[in-house]
C-alpha positions as YAML, in Angstrom:
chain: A
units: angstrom
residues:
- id: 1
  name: UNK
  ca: [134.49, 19.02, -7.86]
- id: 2
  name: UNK
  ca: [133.36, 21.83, -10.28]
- id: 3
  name: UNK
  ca: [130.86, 20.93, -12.85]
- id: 4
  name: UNK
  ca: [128.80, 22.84, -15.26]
- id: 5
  name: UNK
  ca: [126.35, 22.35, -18.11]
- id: 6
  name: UNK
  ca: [127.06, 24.21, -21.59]
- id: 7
  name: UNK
  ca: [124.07, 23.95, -24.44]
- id: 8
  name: UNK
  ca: [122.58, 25.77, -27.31]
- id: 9
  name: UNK
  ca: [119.18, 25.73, -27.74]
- id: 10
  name: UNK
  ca: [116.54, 27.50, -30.67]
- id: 11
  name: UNK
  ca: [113.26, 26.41, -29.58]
- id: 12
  name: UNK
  ca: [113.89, 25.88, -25.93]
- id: 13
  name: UNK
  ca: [113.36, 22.28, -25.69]
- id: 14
  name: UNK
  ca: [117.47, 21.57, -25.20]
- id: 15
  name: UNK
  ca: [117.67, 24.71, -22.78]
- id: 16
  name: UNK
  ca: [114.78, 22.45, -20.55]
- id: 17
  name: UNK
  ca: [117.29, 19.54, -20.41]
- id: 18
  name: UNK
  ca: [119.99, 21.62, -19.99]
- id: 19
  name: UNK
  ca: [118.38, 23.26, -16.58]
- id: 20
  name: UNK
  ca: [117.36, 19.86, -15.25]
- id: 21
  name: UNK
  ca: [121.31, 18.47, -15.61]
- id: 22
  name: UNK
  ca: [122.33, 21.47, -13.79]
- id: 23
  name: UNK
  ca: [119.71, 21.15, -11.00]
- id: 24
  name: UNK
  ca: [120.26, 17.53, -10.56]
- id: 25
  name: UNK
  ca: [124.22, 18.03, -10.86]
- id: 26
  name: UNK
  ca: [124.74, 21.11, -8.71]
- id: 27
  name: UNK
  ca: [126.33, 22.86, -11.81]
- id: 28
  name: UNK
  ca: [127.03, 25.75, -12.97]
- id: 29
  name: UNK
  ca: [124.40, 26.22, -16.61]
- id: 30
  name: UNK
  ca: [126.20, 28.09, -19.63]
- id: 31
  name: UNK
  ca: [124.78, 28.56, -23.06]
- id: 32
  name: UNK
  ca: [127.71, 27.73, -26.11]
- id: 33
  name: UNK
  ca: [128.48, 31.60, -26.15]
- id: 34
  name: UNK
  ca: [129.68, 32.06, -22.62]
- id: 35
  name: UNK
  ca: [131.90, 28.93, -23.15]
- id: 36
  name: UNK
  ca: [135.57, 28.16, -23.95]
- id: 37
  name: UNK
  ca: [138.26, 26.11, -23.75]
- id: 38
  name: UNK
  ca: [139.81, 28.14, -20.72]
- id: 39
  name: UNK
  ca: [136.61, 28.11, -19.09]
- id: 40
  name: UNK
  ca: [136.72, 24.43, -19.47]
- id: 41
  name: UNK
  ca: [140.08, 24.26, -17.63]
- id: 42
  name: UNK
  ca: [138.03, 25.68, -14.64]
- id: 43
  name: UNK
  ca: [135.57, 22.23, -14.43]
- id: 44
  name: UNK
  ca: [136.03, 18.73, -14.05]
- id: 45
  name: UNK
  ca: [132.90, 17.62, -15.51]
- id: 46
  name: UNK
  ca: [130.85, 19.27, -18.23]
- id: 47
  name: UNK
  ca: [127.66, 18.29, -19.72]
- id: 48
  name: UNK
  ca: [127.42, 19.71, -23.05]
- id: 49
  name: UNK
  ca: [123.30, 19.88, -24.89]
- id: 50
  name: UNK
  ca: [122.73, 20.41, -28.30]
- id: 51
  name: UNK
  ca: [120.05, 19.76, -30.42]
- id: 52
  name: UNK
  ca: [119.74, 18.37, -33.98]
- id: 53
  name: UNK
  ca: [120.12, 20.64, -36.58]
- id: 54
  name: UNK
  ca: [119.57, 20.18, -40.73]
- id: 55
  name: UNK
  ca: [121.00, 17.15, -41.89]
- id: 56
  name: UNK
  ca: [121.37, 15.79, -38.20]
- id: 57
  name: UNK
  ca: [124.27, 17.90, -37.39]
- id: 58
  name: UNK
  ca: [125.47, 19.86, -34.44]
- id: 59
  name: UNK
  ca: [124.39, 23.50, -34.67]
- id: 60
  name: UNK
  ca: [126.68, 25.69, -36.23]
- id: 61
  name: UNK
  ca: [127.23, 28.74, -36.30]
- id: 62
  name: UNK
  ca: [127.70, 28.57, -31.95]
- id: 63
  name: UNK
  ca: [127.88, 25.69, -30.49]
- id: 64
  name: UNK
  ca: [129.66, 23.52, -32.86]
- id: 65
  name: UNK
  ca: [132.73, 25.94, -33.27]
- id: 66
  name: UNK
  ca: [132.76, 26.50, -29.37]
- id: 67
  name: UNK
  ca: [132.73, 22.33, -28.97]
- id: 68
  name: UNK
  ca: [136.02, 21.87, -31.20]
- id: 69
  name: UNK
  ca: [137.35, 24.61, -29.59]
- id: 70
  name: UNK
  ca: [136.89, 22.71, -25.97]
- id: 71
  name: UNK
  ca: [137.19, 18.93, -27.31]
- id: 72
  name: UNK
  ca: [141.43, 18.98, -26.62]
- id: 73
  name: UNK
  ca: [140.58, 20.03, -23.04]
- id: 74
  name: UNK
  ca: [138.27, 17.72, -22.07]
- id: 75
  name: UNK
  ca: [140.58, 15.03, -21.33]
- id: 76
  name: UNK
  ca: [140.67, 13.26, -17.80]
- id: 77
  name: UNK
  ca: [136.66, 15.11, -17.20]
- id: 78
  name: UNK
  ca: [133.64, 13.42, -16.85]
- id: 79
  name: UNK
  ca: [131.60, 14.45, -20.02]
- id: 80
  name: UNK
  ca: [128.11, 13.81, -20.60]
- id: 81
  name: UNK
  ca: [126.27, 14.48, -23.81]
- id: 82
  name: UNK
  ca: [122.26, 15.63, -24.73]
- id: 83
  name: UNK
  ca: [120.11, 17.03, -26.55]
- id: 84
  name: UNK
  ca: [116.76, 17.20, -28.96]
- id: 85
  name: UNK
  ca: [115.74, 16.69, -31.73]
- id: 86
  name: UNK
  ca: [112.42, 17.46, -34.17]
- id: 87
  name: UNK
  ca: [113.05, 15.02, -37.42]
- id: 88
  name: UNK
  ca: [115.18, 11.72, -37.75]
- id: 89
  name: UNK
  ca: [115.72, 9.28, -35.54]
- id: 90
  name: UNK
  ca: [118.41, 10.69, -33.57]
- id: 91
  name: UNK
  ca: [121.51, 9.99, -35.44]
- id: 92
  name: UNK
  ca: [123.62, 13.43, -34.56]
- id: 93
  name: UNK
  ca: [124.02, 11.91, -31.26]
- id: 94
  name: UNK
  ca: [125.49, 8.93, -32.28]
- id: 95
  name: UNK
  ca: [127.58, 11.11, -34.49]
- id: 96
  name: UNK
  ca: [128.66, 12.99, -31.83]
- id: 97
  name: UNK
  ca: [129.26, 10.35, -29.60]
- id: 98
  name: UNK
  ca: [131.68, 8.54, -31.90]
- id: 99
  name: UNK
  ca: [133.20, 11.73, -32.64]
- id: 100
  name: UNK
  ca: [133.69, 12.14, -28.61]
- id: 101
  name: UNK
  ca: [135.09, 9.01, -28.15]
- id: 102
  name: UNK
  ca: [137.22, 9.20, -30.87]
- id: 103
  name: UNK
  ca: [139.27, 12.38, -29.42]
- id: 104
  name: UNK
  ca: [139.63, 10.42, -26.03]
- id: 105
  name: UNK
  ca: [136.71, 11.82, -24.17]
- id: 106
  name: UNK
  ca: [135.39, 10.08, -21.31]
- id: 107
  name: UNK
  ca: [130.94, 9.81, -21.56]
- id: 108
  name: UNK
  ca: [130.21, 8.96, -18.17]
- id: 109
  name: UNK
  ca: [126.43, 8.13, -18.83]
- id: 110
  name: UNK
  ca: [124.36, 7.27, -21.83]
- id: 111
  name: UNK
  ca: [123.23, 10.51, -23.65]
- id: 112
  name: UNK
  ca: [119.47, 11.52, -23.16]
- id: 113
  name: UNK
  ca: [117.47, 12.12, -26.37]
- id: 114
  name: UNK
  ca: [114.39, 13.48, -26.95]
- id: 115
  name: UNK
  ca: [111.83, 14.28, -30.00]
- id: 116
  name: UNK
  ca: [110.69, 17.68, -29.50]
- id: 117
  name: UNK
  ca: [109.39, 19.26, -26.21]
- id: 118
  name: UNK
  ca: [111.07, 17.03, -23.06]
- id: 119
  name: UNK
  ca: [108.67, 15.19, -21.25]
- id: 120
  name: UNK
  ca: [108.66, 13.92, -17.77]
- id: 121
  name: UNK
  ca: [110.12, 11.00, -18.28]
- id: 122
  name: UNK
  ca: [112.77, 12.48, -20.34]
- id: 123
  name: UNK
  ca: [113.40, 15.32, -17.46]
- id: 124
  name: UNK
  ca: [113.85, 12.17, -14.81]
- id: 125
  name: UNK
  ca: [117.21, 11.08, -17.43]
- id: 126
  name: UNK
  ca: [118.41, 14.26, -17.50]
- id: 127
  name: UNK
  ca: [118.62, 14.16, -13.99]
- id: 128
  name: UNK
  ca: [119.95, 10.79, -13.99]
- id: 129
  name: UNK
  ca: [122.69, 12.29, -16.01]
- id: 130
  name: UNK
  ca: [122.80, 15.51, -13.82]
- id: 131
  name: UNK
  ca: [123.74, 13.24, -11.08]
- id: 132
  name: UNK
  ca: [126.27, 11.04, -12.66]
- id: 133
  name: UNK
  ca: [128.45, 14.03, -12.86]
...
């Protein structure tokens, strides 16, 4: 089973997630620019990290245009979702989620959230997530 791990990241925290899913999942780590839709045909599970941006939206300019690009092709994968966040409480992922489901695509684990820098604890559920790939 191929799996890899796609995320955008400005201050670094979401790239630390992103290398702990990979680790714990064996995958194969791409940030939102080296990402399409063919390159999702390749995988059969894909965690995809992205933090919070202004008004508790997906970032823009990268990795939201590369996500609706992939979201048709992600049907029959195991798809996991994360990310941080520095203001809010967190709502973009519940967004996102519902947005996920909503186009058919199978979350096979509870997203991982964290405010700011990821701590320990917050590295042991990406892992968790990692695995569940």
């Amino acid at each position: 089973m191929k799996k890899a791990v796609v995320y955008w990241s400005g201050t670094g925290n979401t790239e630390a997630m992103a290398k702990a899913v990979a680790e714990a999942a064996g995958a194969e780590l791409f940030t939102a620019s080296e990402f399409s839709a063919a390159k999702a045909d390749e995988f059969d599970s894909i965690a995809f990290g992205c933090p919070a941006m202004g008004a508790e939206a997906l970032e823009e300019s990268e990795f939201e245009p590369m996500f609706e690009d992939v979201k048709s092709h992600l049907a029959g994968k195991k798809v996991a979702l994360f990310g941080s966040y520095g203001w809010g409480d967190g709502d973009w992922m519940q967004i996102w989620e519902d947005n996920c489901r909503a186009a058919g695509i199978n979350l096979v684990h509870e997203s991982v959230i964290c405010n700011g820098e990821p701590d320990s604890q917050t590295l042991a559920k990406c892992k968790a997530l990692g695995a569940a790939l």
